[in-house]
C-alpha cells in the first residue's frame, strides 16, 4: 500500500514554511513591542504559541524529528510565557529568533532525521531550557472564584482553561455573551466581534449550543475576559450582539455545591454583516484561498502561450486572403472575432500572472530579521524603514531574490552603518537607518537598499583594483567616479577582507550581480562618502511570458523584450558620430550610444545598409540604441532555456518558438546593457585604447 | 466499505494526510473543515459516518464540536475521533465525557488511522452508506 504521506509531503512543507514565516513576523512584532516597552498583547503570544504548536503536531506526522523536538521545547517555553511564568527579555527573544533560522534549515534537510543535526539541536534545546521560569503557585484555583457553569467548563480545552486561569489571576472579570449567528455569515460576524473586542476584552472561547439554533442559525455562548466594568463593555459593544452579562463571582466557599446559574434563554438573533446569497453561501469555504504548485501555473502559462501562437498562425492566414474582395465580409468577421479572442487571451494571461504574484513583504520580513541579527552582532543601532512591502512580484523571483537582498542588507550594516560613537562624532544620529524601498515602474519592480552610513571611497576602490591586477594604472585614471564605484561588482575585487574594510562594502557583490542578472534584472550603485550608499535592483515583474519586439539582424530573427524597448527610429548612417570610441547619435538633443547588433555578434556580409532601424532600449536610468535590419512586430513569447551548447553564450536570455517553425533567440537586454556600459568588455575596449 | 467522513483540523497538512489515508484505501468520501465554524455548517447539513476533530483549534475547539454533535440529531450515528497531542491528559478525559469514541495521538500513522476507523465502523450496525 502506498504511503499517502508521499503525496502530501509538499503540503506539509508548504504549511510548515508558512508557519515559520508567520512565526518570524510575529516575533518581529514582539521584539518591537518589547523595545518600545509597550504592553504585550496576549493574542500575539497566543499566535506565536499556536504556530509552534501546529508545527510540532505536523512535524511528528511527517517524520521531521528534529523540527518536532525543537517545536516541542519552544512550545513549553511559550506556554510559560503565556502563563506569565517567564517574561519577554532579550535572552528569550534571541532564543526565539534563533528558532526561525533553525526551523528553516531543518525543513530544508534532505534527511529530516539526519544524525548530523543531533548535536546542534541538543545545544539549542539546552539554550531553551536555560531560560529560567518562576513558578509562583498561587493559593487555590482561581476558577473557583467564578460560578462558571459545569457545561461550559467541560468543553474547555486544557489550553483554554489555562488562559482562563491566567485572565482571572491578572484581575480580569469574566463575561458571557449569548447570541444567535447566521451560519452562512458567521465568519464575518465573528471577525467583527473580535475586532470590537480586541481593545478591551479577550475572547476565551465560543461554545455552540443546540438551544435556540436551527439549520440556518447557531447560538453561541461567548466567554469573554476583560478589565472593563459591565456597563462600559456593553456601551462599547453597543448592544450589537445582545447584552453582555458578568459571570457572578462566588460568594460561597468552593467546597459547597456549586450554584448553578441559569442562562436567560432569550437569544438575540444577529444579522449578518454583509448581504449574501443565502442559497449558495451555505457551503462556502472559510479559507477562500488555495495553495497551488507553481509548476501548474507554469503549465497554464505555456498553454496561454500556445494559444497566442495559434492566434498568430490564424492571423497570418487571414493576411493571406486580404485584398481578395470576395472574402471581404468573412474577413471582417474573422477580424472582429480575432480581436475578441485576443482580448480574452490577454485577460487570461494577466489572470494567471496575477495568481503568481506575491507581495515582496515576504522577503522583507526575512530581511528584518537579518537587520536585527547583524545589528546585534556588531553592536550597532540600526532602524529598518520599509516602504512598498505590498509591491507584488512573481513568486519565482521572490524565491531567488532572498539571498541577494540578504547580502545587500548585511553589507549595509556590516560595512555601511558606523558605530554609534563614530556617528555621533560626525553629528549623525547614533541610530543608523537602513531603508528598503520597493515600487513598481512599468513592468519592472524596483527595490532599493539604502543606508545612511559611511558611504564608499571610489578612489580606494580603484586603487584596490589596480593593486590586484584587475585594471592597469593607465586605464584606471580614465575612469569616471561612477565607473570606479562599479568596480565593486568585479569578480576578485571585493572578496578580500582587507578591501572590505577599505571599500565599506562586503564580499561577493559580483555574486549578487550575477544572480540579479540571471533573473533578467539590473543592479546599480550610488554612494557618497559620509552620506551613505544606495543599491538599486530592477527586476521584471514576471519571468513566465514576455511581450517582445521581433527584429531581424543579418537575416536572423531575434526577440527583444518589450519591457526594455522605449521606441524605434530609422537609422541614418550619416548621423552617427564617435565619442570616446563609442558610436553615438543625437536623439531629441540627447546623446544616445548605439550598438550595431550585427557587428556585436560578428555577423558579416548580408547586413543591408538601407532602411535599418535603431531600437532604443532603456534599463534603469540608462539608454542604448540597438541597430537592427528590420522590425517584424510585437508578439507574446515564452522564453525557453537554451540548450547546453548555447547556455554559456552571453547576451541571450533564451530561445522562443515563433509559431511558423521559426526559432528566435531572445536578447538578454540587462546583460547587453551591463556589458556595454560597465562589463568586462567595456573595460577591455578601454584597455585596448590605452 | 464506503463511508462519509469529516476531518476538522486547522492544519492543511493534517487534513491532506487524513484525506489521502482514507480515500486511498477505503473509498471514503472525505470532507474537510478548516475551522470550527466551517465544521458547524457541514455538521448542520450532512450526516457523517465518521467525524475526526482536532482538539486545539482557534475559536471553536474540538470539545465544543463533540458537545454540539452529541445534541445534533443528524450526527447521532457518527463515530467521533478526537485528535490530541496527549491521550491521557485533561482534553482526552473531557473528550470521553463528551462522547468521543476514540482518540488519535498526534503524530499518528496511516495504518493507525485506518485500523481505528475499520474497528469503529465494524462495530456499528447502522452505518449509512
CSV table of C-alpha atoms in Angstrom, one decimal, chain A residues 39-232:
chain,number,residue,atom,x,y,z
A,39,UNK,CA,2.1,46.2,26.8
A,40,UNK,CA,2.5,42.8,25.1
A,41,UNK,CA,-0.8,41.7,23.5
A,42,UNK,CA,-1.6,38.2,24.8
A,43,UNK,CA,-3.2,37.5,21.5
A,44,UNK,CA,0.2,37.9,19.9
A,45,UNK,CA,1.8,35.4,22.3
A,46,UNK,CA,-1.0,33.0,21.6
A,47,UNK,CA,-0.4,33.4,17.8
A,48,UNK,CA,3.2,32.5,18.3
A,49,UNK,CA,2.3,29.6,20.5
A,50,UNK,CA,-0.2,28.3,18.0
A,51,UNK,CA,2.2,28.4,15.1
A,52,UNK,CA,4.8,26.4,17.1
A,53,UNK,CA,2.1,24.1,18.4
A,54,UNK,CA,0.8,23.3,14.9
A,55,UNK,CA,4.3,22.9,13.6
A,56,UNK,CA,5.1,20.4,16.4
A,57,UNK,CA,2.0,18.4,15.5
A,58,UNK,CA,2.6,18.1,11.8
A,59,UNK,CA,6.4,17.6,12.1
A,60,UNK,CA,5.8,14.5,14.0
A,61,UNK,CA,3.4,13.1,11.5
A,62,UNK,CA,5.8,13.7,8.6
A,63,UNK,CA,8.9,12.3,10.2
A,64,UNK,CA,10.7,15.6,10.9
A,65,UNK,CA,12.1,14.5,14.2
A,66,UNK,CA,14.4,17.5,14.8
A,67,UNK,CA,11.7,20.0,13.9
A,68,UNK,CA,9.3,18.3,16.2
A,69,UNK,CA,11.9,18.3,19.1
A,70,UNK,CA,12.7,22.0,18.7
A,71,UNK,CA,9.0,22.9,18.4
A,72,UNK,CA,8.2,20.9,21.4
A,73,UNK,CA,10.7,22.6,23.6
A,74,UNK,CA,9.7,26.0,22.3
A,75,UNK,CA,6.1,25.2,23.0
A,76,UNK,CA,6.8,24.6,26.6
A,77,UNK,CA,8.8,27.8,26.8
A,78,UNK,CA,6.0,29.8,25.1
A,79,UNK,CA,3.5,28.2,27.4
A,80,UNK,CA,5.5,29.6,30.3
A,81,UNK,CA,5.5,32.9,28.7
A,82,UNK,CA,1.8,32.8,28.1
A,83,UNK,CA,1.0,31.9,31.6
A,84,UNK,CA,3.3,34.6,33.0
A,85,UNK,CA,5.9,32.1,34.4
A,86,UNK,CA,8.6,33.9,32.3
A,87,UNK,CA,8.7,37.3,30.7
A,88,UNK,CA,9.9,38.8,27.5
A,89,UNK,CA,13.6,39.7,27.6
A,90,UNK,CA,16.5,39.8,25.2
A,91,UNK,CA,17.7,36.3,26.0
A,92,UNK,CA,14.3,34.9,25.3
A,93,UNK,CA,13.9,36.9,22.1
A,94,UNK,CA,17.3,35.7,20.9
A,95,UNK,CA,16.3,32.1,21.5
A,96,UNK,CA,13.0,32.6,19.7
A,97,UNK,CA,14.6,34.4,16.8
A,98,UNK,CA,17.2,31.6,16.5
A,99,UNK,CA,14.4,29.1,16.1
A,100,UNK,CA,13.3,30.7,12.8
A,101,UNK,CA,16.6,30.1,11.1
A,102,UNK,CA,16.9,26.7,12.7
A,103,UNK,CA,13.4,25.6,11.5
A,104,UNK,CA,14.2,26.7,8.0
A,105,UNK,CA,17.4,24.8,8.0
A,106,UNK,CA,15.9,21.6,9.4
A,107,UNK,CA,13.0,21.8,6.9
A,108,UNK,CA,15.4,22.0,4.0
A,109,UNK,CA,17.2,18.9,5.0
A,110,UNK,CA,17.4,16.0,2.6
A,111,UNK,CA,17.1,13.6,5.5
A,112,UNK,CA,14.9,15.2,8.1
A,113,UNK,CA,16.2,12.8,10.8
A,114,UNK,CA,19.8,13.4,9.9
A,115,UNK,CA,22.0,12.4,12.9
A,116,UNK,CA,24.5,15.2,12.0
A,117,UNK,CA,22.0,17.7,13.2
A,118,UNK,CA,21.6,16.0,16.6
A,119,UNK,CA,24.3,17.9,18.4
A,120,UNK,CA,23.1,21.3,17.2
A,121,UNK,CA,19.6,20.5,18.1
A,122,UNK,CA,20.6,19.3,21.6
A,123,UNK,CA,22.6,22.5,22.1
A,124,UNK,CA,19.6,24.6,21.1
A,125,UNK,CA,17.3,22.7,23.4
A,126,UNK,CA,19.7,23.3,26.2
A,127,UNK,CA,19.6,27.0,25.4
A,128,UNK,CA,15.8,26.9,25.6
A,129,UNK,CA,15.9,25.2,28.9
A,130,UNK,CA,18.4,27.7,30.3
A,131,UNK,CA,15.7,30.4,30.3
A,132,UNK,CA,14.5,30.5,33.8
A,133,UNK,CA,10.9,30.3,34.8
A,134,UNK,CA,9.5,31.5,38.1
A,135,UNK,CA,6.8,29.3,39.4
A,136,UNK,CA,4.6,31.5,41.5
A,137,UNK,CA,2.0,29.0,42.7
A,138,UNK,CA,-0.9,30.9,44.0
A,139,UNK,CA,-3.2,29.8,46.7
A,140,UNK,CA,-6.3,27.9,45.4
A,141,UNK,CA,-7.7,27.6,42.0
A,142,UNK,CA,-8.7,31.0,40.5
A,143,UNK,CA,-11.5,29.3,38.6
A,144,UNK,CA,-13.3,28.7,41.9
A,145,UNK,CA,-13.7,32.4,42.2
A,146,UNK,CA,-16.4,32.4,39.5
A,147,UNK,CA,-19.6,30.5,39.1
A,148,UNK,CA,-19.0,29.1,35.7
A,149,UNK,CA,-21.5,26.5,34.6
A,150,UNK,CA,-20.0,23.0,34.5
A,151,UNK,CA,-21.4,22.6,31.0
A,152,UNK,CA,-19.1,25.4,29.9
A,153,UNK,CA,-16.1,24.2,31.9
A,154,UNK,CA,-16.5,20.7,30.4
A,155,UNK,CA,-15.8,21.8,26.9
A,156,UNK,CA,-12.8,24.0,27.5
A,157,UNK,CA,-9.5,22.6,26.3
A,158,UNK,CA,-6.7,22.4,28.7
A,159,UNK,CA,-5.1,25.3,26.9
A,160,UNK,CA,-8.3,27.4,27.2
A,161,UNK,CA,-8.6,26.6,30.8
A,162,UNK,CA,-5.0,27.8,31.3
A,163,UNK,CA,-5.9,31.0,29.6
A,164,UNK,CA,-9.0,31.5,31.7
A,165,UNK,CA,-7.0,31.0,34.9
A,166,UNK,CA,-4.4,33.4,33.7
A,167,UNK,CA,-7.0,36.0,33.0
A,168,UNK,CA,-8.6,35.7,36.4
A,169,UNK,CA,-5.2,35.8,38.1
A,170,UNK,CA,-4.5,39.0,36.2
A,171,UNK,CA,-7.6,40.5,37.7
A,172,UNK,CA,-9.8,40.5,34.6
A,173,UNK,CA,-13.5,39.9,35.0
A,174,UNK,CA,-15.4,37.2,33.2
A,175,UNK,CA,-18.4,37.9,31.0
A,176,UNK,CA,-20.8,35.9,29.0
A,177,UNK,CA,-22.5,36.8,25.7
A,178,UNK,CA,-25.2,34.7,24.2
A,179,UNK,CA,-26.2,35.3,20.6
A,180,UNK,CA,-27.5,33.5,17.6
A,181,UNK,CA,-25.5,33.8,14.4
A,182,UNK,CA,-26.5,33.2,10.9
A,183,UNK,CA,-24.4,30.1,9.8
A,184,UNK,CA,-23.7,31.4,6.4
A,185,UNK,CA,-22.1,34.6,7.6
A,186,UNK,CA,-20.7,33.5,10.9
A,187,UNK,CA,-17.1,34.0,10.0
A,188,UNK,CA,-17.6,37.7,9.2
A,189,UNK,CA,-19.7,38.2,12.2
A,190,UNK,CA,-17.1,36.6,14.5
A,191,UNK,CA,-14.4,38.6,12.8
A,192,UNK,CA,-16.3,41.8,13.6
A,193,UNK,CA,-16.9,40.7,17.1
A,194,UNK,CA,-13.2,40.0,17.6
A,195,UNK,CA,-12.4,43.4,16.2
A,196,UNK,CA,-14.8,45.2,18.5
A,197,UNK,CA,-13.5,43.1,21.4
A,198,UNK,CA,-9.8,43.5,20.7
A,199,UNK,CA,-9.3,46.7,22.6
A,200,UNK,CA,-10.7,45.9,26.0
A,201,UNK,CA,-11.5,42.3,26.0
A,202,UNK,CA,-10.0,38.9,25.3
A,203,UNK,CA,-12.3,36.2,23.9
A,204,UNK,CA,-11.6,32.9,25.6
A,205,UNK,CA,-13.9,30.7,23.6
A,206,UNK,CA,-17.1,30.3,21.6
A,207,UNK,CA,-19.4,27.5,22.7
A,208,UNK,CA,-22.0,26.3,20.2
A,209,UNK,CA,-25.3,25.3,21.8
A,210,UNK,CA,-28.2,23.5,20.3
A,211,UNK,CA,-30.8,25.6,22.0
A,212,UNK,CA,-32.1,28.5,20.1
A,213,UNK,CA,-30.5,27.3,16.9
A,214,UNK,CA,-31.9,25.7,13.8
A,215,UNK,CA,-30.4,24.7,10.5
A,216,UNK,CA,-29.6,28.3,9.5
A,217,UNK,CA,-28.6,29.8,12.8
A,218,UNK,CA,-26.4,28.7,15.6
A,219,UNK,CA,-26.4,30.0,19.1
A,220,UNK,CA,-23.0,30.7,20.6
A,221,UNK,CA,-22.1,31.4,24.2
A,222,UNK,CA,-19.1,33.6,24.1
A,223,UNK,CA,-16.8,33.6,27.1
A,224,UNK,CA,-15.1,37.0,27.5
A,225,UNK,CA,-12.4,38.2,29.9
A,226,UNK,CA,-12.0,42.0,30.3
A,227,UNK,CA,-10.7,44.5,32.8
A,228,UNK,CA,-13.6,46.8,32.0
A,229,UNK,CA,-16.8,47.0,34.0
A,230,UNK,CA,-20.0,45.6,32.7
A,231,UNK,CA,-21.7,48.9,31.7
A,232,UNK,CA,-18.7,50.1,29.9
